[in-house]
mmCIF file of C-alpha atoms in Angstrom:
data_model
loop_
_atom_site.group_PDB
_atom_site.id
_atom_site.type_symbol
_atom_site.label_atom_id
_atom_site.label_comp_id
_atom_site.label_asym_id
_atom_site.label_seq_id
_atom_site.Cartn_x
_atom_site.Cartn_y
_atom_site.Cartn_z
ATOM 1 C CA UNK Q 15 169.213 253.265 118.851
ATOM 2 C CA UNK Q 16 171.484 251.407 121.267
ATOM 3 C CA UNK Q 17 169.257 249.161 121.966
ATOM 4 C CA UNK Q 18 167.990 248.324 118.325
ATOM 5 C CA UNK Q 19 171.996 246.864 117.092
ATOM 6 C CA UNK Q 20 172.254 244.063 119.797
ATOM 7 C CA UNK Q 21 168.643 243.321 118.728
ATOM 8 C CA UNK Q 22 169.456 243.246 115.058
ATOM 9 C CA UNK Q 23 172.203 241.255 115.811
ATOM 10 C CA UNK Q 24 170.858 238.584 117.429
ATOM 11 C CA UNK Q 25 167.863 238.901 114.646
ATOM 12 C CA UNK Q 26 170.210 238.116 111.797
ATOM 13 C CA UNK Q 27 172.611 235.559 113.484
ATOM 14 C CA UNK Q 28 170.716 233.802 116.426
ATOM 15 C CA UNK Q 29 167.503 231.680 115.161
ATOM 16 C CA UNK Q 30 164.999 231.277 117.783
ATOM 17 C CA UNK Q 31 162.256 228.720 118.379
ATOM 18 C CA UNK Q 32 164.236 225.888 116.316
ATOM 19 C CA UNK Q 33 162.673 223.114 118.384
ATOM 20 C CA UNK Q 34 159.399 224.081 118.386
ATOM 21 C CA UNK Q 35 159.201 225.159 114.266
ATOM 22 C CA UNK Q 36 160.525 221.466 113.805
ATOM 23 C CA UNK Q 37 157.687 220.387 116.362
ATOM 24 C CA UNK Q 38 155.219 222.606 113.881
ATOM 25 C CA UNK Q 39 157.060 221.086 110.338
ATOM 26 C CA UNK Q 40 156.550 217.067 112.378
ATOM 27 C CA UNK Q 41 152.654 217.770 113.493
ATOM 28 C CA UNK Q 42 151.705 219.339 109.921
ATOM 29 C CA UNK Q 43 152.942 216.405 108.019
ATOM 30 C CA UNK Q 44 151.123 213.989 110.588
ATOM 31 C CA UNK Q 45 147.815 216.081 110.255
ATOM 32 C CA UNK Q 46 148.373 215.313 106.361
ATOM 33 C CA UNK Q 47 149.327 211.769 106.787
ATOM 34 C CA UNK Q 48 145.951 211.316 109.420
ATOM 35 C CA UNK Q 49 143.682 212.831 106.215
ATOM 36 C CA UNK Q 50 145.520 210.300 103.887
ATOM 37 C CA UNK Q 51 145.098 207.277 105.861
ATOM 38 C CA UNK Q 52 141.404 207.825 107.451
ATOM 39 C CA UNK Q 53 140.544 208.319 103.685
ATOM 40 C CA UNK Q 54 142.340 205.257 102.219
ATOM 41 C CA UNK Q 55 139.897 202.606 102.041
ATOM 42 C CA UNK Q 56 137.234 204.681 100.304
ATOM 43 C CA UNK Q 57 139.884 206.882 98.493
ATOM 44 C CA UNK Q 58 138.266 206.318 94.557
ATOM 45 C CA UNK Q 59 134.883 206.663 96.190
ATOM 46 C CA UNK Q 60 136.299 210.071 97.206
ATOM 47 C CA UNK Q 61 139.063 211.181 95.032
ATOM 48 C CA UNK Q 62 138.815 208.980 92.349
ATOM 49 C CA UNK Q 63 138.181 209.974 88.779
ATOM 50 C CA UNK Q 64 134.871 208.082 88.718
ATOM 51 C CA UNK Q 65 133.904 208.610 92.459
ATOM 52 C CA UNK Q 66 131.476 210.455 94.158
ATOM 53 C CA UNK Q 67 132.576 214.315 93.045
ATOM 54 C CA UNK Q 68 131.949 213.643 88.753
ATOM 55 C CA UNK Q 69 134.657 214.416 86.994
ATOM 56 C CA UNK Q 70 133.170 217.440 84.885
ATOM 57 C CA UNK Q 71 132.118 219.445 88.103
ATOM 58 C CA UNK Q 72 135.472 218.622 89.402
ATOM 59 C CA UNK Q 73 137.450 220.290 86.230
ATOM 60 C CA UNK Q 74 134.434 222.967 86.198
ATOM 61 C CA UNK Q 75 135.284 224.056 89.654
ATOM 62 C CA UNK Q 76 139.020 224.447 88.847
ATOM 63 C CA UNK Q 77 138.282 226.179 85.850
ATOM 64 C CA UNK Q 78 135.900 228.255 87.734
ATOM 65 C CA UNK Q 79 138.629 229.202 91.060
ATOM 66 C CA UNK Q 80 141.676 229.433 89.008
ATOM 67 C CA UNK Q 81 143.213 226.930 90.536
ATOM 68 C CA UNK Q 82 144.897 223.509 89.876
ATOM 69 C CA UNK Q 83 145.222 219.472 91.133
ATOM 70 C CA UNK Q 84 147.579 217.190 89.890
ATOM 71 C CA UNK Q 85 144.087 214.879 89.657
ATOM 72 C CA UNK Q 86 143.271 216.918 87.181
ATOM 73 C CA UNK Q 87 146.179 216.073 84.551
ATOM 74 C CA UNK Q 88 144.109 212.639 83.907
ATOM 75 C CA UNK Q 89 141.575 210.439 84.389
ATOM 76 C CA UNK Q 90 143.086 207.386 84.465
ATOM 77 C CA UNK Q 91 142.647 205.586 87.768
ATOM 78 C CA UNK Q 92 146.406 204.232 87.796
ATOM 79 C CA UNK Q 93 147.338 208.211 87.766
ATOM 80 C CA UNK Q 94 144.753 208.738 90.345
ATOM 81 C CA UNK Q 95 146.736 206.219 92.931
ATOM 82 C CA UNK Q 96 150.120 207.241 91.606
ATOM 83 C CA UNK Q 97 149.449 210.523 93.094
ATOM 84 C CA UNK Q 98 147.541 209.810 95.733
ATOM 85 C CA UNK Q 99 150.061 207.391 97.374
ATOM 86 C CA UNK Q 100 152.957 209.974 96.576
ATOM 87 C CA UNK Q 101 151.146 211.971 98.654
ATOM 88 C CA UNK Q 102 150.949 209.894 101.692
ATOM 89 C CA UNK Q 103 154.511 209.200 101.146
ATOM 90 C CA UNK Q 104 155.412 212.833 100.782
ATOM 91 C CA UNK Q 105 153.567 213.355 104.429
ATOM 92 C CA UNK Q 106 154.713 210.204 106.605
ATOM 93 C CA UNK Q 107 158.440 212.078 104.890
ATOM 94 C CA UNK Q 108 157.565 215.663 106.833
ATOM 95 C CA UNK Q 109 156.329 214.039 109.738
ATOM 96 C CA UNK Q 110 160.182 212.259 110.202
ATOM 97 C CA UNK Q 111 162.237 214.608 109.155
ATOM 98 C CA UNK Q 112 162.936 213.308 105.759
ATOM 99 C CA UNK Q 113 164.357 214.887 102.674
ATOM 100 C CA UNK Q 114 164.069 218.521 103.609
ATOM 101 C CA UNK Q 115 162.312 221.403 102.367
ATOM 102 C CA UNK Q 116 161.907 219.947 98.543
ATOM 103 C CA UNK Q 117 159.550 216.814 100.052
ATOM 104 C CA UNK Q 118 157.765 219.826 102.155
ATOM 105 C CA UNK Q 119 157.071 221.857 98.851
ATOM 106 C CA UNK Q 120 156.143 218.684 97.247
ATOM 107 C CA UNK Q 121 153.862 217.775 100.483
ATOM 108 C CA UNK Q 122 152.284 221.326 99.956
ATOM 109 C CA UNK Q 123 151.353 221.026 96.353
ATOM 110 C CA UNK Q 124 149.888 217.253 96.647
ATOM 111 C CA UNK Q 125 147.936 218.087 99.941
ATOM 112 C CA UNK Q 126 146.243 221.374 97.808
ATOM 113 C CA UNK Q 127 145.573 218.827 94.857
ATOM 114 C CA UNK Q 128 144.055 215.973 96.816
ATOM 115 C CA UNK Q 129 141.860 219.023 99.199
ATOM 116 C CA UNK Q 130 140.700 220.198 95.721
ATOM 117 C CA UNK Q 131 139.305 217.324 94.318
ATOM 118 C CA UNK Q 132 136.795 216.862 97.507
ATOM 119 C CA UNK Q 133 136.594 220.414 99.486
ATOM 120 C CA UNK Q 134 133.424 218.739 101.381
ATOM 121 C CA UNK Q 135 135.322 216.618 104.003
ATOM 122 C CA UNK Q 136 137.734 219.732 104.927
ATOM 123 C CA UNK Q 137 137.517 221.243 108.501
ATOM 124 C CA UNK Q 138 139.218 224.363 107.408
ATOM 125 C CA UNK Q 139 142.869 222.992 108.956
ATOM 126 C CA UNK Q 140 143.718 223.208 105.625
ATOM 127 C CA UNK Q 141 142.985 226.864 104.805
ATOM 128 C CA UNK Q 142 145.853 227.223 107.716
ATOM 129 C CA UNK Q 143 148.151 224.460 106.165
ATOM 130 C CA UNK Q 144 148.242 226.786 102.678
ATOM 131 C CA UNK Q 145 149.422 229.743 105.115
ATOM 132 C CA UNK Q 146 152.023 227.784 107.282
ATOM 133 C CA UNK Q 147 153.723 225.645 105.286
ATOM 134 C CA UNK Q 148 155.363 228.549 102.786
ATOM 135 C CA UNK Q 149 156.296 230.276 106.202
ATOM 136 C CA UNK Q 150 157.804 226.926 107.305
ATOM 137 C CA UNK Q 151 160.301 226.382 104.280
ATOM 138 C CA UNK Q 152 161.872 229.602 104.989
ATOM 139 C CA UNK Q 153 162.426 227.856 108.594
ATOM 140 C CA UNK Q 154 165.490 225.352 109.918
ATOM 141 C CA UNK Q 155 162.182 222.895 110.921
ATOM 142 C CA UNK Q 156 164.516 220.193 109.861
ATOM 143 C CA UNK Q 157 167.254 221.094 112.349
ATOM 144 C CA UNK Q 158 165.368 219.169 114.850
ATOM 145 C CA UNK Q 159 162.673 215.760 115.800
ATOM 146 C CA UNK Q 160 164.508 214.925 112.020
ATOM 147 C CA UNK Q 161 165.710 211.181 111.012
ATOM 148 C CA UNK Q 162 167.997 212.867 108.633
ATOM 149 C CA UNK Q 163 169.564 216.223 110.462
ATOM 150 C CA UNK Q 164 173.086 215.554 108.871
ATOM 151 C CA UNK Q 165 171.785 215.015 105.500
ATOM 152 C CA UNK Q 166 170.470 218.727 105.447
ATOM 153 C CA UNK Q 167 173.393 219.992 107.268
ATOM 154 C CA UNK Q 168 176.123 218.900 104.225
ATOM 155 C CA UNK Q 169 173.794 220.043 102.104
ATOM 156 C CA UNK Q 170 173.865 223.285 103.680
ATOM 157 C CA UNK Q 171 177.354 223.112 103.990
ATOM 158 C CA UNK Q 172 177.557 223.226 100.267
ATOM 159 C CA UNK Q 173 175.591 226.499 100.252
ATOM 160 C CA UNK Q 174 178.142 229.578 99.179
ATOM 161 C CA UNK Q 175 178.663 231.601 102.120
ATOM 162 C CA UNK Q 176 176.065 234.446 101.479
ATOM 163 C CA UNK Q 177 173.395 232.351 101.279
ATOM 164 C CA UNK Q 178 174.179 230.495 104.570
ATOM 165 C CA UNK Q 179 174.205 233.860 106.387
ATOM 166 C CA UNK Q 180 170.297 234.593 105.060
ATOM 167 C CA UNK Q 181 169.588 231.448 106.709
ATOM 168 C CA UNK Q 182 169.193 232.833 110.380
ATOM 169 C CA UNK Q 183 167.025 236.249 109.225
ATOM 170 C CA UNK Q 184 164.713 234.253 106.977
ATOM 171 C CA UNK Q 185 164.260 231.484 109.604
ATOM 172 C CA UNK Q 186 163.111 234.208 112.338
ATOM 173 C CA UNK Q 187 161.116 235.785 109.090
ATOM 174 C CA UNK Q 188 159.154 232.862 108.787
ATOM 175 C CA UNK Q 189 159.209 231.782 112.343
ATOM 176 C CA UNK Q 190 157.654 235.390 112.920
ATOM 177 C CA UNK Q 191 155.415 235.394 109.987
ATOM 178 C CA UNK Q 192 153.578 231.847 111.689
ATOM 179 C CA UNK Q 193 153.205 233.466 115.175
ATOM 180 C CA UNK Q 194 151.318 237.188 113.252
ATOM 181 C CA UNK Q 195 149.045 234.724 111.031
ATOM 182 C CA UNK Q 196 147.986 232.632 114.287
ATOM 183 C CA UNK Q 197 147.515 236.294 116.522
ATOM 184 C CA UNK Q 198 145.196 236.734 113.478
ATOM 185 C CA UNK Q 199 143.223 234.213 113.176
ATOM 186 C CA UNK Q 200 142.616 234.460 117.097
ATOM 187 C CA UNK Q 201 141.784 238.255 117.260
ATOM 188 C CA UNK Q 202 139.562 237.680 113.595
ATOM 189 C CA UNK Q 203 137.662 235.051 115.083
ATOM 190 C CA UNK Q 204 137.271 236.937 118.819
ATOM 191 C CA UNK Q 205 136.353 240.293 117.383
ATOM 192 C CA UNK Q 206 133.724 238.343 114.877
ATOM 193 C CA UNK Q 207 131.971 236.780 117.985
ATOM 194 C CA UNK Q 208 131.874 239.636 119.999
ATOM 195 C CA UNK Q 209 129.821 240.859 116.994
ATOM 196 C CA UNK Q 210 127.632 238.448 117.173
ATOM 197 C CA UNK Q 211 124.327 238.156 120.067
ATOM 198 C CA UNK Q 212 124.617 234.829 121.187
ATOM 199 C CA UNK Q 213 128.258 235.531 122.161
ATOM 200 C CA UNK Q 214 126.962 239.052 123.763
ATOM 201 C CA UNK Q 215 124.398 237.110 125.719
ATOM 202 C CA UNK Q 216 126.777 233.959 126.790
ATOM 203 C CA UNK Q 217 124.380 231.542 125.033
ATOM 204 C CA UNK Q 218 126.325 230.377 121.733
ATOM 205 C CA UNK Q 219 128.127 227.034 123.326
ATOM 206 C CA UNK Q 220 124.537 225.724 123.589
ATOM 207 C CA UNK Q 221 123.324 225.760 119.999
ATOM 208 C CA UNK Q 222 127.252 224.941 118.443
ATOM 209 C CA UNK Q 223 127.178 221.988 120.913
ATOM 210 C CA UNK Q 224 123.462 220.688 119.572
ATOM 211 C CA UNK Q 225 124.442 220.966 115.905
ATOM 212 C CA UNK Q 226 124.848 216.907 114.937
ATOM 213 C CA UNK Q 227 127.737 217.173 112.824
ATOM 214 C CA UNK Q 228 129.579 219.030 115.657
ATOM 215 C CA UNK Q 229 128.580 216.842 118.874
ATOM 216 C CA UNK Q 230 129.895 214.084 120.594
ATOM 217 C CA UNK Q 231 127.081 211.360 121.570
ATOM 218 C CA UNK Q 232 126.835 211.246 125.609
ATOM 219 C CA UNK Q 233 128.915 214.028 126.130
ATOM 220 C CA UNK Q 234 127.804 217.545 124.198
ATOM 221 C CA UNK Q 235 124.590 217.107 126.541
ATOM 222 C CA UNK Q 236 126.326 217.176 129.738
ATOM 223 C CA UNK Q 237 127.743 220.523 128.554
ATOM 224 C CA UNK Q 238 124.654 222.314 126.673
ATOM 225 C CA UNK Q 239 122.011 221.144 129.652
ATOM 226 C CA UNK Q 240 124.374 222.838 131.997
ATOM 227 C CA UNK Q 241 124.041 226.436 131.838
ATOM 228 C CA UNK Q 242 127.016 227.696 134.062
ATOM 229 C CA UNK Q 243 128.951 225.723 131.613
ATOM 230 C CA UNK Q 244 127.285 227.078 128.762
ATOM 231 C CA UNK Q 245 128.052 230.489 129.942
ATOM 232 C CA UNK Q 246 131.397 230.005 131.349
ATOM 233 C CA UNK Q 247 132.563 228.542 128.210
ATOM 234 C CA UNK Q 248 130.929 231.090 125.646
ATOM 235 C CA UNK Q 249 132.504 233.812 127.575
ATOM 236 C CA UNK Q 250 135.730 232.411 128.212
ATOM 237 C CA UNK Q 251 136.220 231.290 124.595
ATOM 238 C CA UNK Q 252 135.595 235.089 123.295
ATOM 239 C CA UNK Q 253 138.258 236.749 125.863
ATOM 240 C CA UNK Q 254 140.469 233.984 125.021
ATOM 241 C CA UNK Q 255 140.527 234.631 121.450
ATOM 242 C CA UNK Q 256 140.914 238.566 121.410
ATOM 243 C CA UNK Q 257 143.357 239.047 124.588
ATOM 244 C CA UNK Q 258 145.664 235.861 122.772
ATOM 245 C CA UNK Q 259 147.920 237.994 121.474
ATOM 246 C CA UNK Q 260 148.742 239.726 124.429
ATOM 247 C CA UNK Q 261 149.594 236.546 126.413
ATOM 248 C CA UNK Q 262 152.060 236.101 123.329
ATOM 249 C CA UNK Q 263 153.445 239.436 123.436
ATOM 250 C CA UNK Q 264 154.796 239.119 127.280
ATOM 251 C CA UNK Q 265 157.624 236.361 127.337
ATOM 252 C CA UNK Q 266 156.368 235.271 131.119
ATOM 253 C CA UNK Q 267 152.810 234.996 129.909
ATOM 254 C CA UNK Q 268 153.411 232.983 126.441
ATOM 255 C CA UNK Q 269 153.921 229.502 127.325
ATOM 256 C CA UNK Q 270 150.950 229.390 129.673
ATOM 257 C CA UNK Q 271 148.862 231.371 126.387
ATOM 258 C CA UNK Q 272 150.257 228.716 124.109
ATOM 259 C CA UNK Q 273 149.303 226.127 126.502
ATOM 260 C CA UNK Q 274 145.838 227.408 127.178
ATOM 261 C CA UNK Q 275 145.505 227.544 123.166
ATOM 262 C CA UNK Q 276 146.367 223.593 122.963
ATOM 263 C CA UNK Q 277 144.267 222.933 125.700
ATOM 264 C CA UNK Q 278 141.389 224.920 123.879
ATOM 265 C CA UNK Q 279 141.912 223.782 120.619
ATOM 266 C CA UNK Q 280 142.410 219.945 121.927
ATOM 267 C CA UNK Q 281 138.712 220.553 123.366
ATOM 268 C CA UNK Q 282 137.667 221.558 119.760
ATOM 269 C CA UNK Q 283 138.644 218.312 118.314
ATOM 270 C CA UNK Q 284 137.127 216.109 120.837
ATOM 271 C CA UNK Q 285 134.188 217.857 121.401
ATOM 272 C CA UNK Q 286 133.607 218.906 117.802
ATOM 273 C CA UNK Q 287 135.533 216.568 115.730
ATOM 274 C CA UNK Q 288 137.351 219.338 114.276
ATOM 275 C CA UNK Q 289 140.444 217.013 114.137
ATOM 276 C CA UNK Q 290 142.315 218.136 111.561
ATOM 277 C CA UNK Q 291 142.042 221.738 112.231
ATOM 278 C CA UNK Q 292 142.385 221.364 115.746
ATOM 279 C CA UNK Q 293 145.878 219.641 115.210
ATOM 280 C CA UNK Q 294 147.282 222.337 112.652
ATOM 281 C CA UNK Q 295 146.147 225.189 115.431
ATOM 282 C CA UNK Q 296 148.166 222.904 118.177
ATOM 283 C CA UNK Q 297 151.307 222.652 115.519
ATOM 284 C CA UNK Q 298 151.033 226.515 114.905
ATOM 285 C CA UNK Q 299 151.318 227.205 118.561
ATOM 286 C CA UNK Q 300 154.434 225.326 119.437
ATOM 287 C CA UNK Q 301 156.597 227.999 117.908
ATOM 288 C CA UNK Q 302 155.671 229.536 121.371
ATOM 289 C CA UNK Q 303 156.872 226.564 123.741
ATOM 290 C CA UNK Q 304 160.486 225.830 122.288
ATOM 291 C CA UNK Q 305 162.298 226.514 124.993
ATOM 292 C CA UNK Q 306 159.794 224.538 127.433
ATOM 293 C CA UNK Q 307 159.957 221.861 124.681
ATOM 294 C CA UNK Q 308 164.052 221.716 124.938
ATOM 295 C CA UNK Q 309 163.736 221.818 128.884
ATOM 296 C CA UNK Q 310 161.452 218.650 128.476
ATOM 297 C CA UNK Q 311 163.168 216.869 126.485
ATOM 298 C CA UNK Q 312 166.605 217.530 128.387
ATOM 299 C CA UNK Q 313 165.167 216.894 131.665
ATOM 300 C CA UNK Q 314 163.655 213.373 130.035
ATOM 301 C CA UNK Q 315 167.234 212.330 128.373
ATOM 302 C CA UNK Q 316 168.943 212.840 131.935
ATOM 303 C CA UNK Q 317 165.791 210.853 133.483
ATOM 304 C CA UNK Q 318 167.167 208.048 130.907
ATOM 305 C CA UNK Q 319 170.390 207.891 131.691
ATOM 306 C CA UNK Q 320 169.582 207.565 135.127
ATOM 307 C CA UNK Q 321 167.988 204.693 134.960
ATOM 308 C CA UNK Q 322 170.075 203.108 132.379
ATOM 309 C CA UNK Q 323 172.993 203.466 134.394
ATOM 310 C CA UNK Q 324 171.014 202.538 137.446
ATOM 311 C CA UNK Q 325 169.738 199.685 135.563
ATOM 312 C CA UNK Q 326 173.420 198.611 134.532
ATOM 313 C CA UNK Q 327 174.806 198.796 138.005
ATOM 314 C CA UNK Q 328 172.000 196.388 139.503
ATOM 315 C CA UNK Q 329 173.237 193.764 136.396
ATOM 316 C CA UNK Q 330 176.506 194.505 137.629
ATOM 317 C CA UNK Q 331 175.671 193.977 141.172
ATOM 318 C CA UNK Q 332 175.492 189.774 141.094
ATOM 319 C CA UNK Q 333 178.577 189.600 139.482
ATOM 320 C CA UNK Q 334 179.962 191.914 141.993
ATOM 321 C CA UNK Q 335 178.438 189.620 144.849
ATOM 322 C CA UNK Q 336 179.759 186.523 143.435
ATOM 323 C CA UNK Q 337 183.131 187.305 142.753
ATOM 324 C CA UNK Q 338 183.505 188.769 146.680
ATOM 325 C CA UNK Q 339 181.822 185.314 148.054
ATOM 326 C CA UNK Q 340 184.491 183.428 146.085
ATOM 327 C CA UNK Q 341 187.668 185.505 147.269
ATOM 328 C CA UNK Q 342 185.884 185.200 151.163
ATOM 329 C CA UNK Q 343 185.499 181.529 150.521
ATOM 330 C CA UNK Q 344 189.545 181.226 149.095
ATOM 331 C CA UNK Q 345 190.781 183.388 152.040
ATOM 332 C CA UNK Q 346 188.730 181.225 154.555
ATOM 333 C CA UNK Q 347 190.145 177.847 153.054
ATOM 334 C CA UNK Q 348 193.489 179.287 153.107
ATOM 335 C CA UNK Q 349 192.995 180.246 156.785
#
């Protein structure tokens, strides 16, 4: 019990992981701004009202999920790019920082409309974006790697006084809520394989790596016709994914977990093209590496100063020089 008040204390006045939630908030919004501009020059041939999904099995399929797109409230093509570059706009806004957790809600809802009108080019990053991104606008993700930090701090300022003091609890409530929905995913997806008998017999790298729309020309063969590779990596990947959230649990063992999870999930969008997902995993699991993050970025503003100052002392230097050849000169000719 003695233990448990310091704990809640800290719990309800001390957010943690600030720096790397605002690192999560920043990578999000670039995943969304990456789908937006790798799409743009055939966006109507995609998204468009009279492009490649027809318009009737589009509203069908809404009708038929229960769900909604802001494509859907017309079929006018000047609607259609109203929305669509709103919704770049709305991302290259997260990715800076910009206008706080209204753009991010507004982000949200255009990134589910535009991922509903063509669910065939998805990855499944964005089945994780619809889980984060609520979680995230409980968060401070703005406090930090933001072009507009004061802006949200006078508007927080204007908050009355209870509301400011829910800010710490439901930042750690949401920061918490991110780091049990990625444990998940990991130990879902680990327990799954072990199920399965080519991850039982260490052989499943070698047919996922000859699938076409999941290899990389040149490359996925120097890993499939090597079988200590095939088996090294089929293992590996399943005791990864279900011991995960112990690595997170022990605060020695968590940045090297979260750092073995980039590296992993890096590998998945080279080798796989799994880009988009692959970069939402990656933003997920900086939650875990604030305080490495902070050290980083300290340790890089002091390497900046040095050399700015160093770099102002050598400009400094010739001046220096010049002015003590003149006085020798004067005291010389005096002599």
């Amino acid at each position: 019990m003695s233990n448990s008040v310091p704990l809640l204390d800290r719990w309800s006045s001390h957010p943690m992981s600030v720096l790397g939630v605002s690192g999560t908030r920043a990578l999000i919004g670039f995943v969304g701004l990456m789908f937006y501009v790798s799409q743009y020059g055939d966006r109507g041939y995609l998204f468009g009202p009279d492009g490649v999904f027809p318009w009737k099995d589009f509203l069908a399929a809404l009708d038929r999920d229960g769900t909604f797109s802001l494509y859907a409230l017309s079929s006018s093509g000047s609607w259609f790019e109203l929305v669509f570059h709103i919704g770049m706009l709305s991302a290259l806004a997260v990715t800076f920082g910009v206008g706080g957790r209204p753009v991010l809600v507004l982000h949200l809802v255009l990134l589910w409309s535009v991922y509903q009108r063509q669910p065939l080019i998805l990855d499944g990053g964005d089945n994780l974006a619809y889980l984060v991104i609520p979680m995230l606008v409980l968060t401070r993700c703005y406090d930090r790697l933001s072009l507009s930090p004061g802006l949200t701090a006078r508007w927080t300022r204007r908050l009355p006084e209870g509301l400011r003091a829910l800010q710490a609890p439901l930042h750690n409530l949401g920061v918490l809520a991110i780091a049990t929905q990625i444990c998940l995913v990991y130990v879902t997806s680990g327990l799954y394989k072990v199920q399965g008998k080519l991850w039982q017999d260490g052989t499943a790298l070698f047919y996922i790596m000859r699938i076409p729309e999941f290899s990389l020309p040149g490359v996925s063969d120097l890993v499939y016709g090597n079988d200590t590779l095939v088996f090294v990596g089929t293992y590996s990947t399943t005791f990864f994914l279900v011991y995960f959230p112990l690595g997170i649990l022990v605060p020695r063992l968590r940045p090297w977990a979260a750092v073995a999870s980039i590296g992993f999930h890096v590998s998945i969008g080279f080798f796989m093209g799994l880009t988009g997902f692959a970069l939402t995993m990656v933003a997920c699991d900086l939650i875990f590496l604030s305080r490495p993050l902070g050290e980083s970025l300290a340790f890089a503003t002091r390497a900046r100063a040095r050399i700015e100052r160093s770099l102002r002392e050598r400009m400094r230097r010739p001046e220096k020089d010049a002015c003590d050849t003149t006085v020798r000169g004067a005291v010389e000719n005096s002599g």
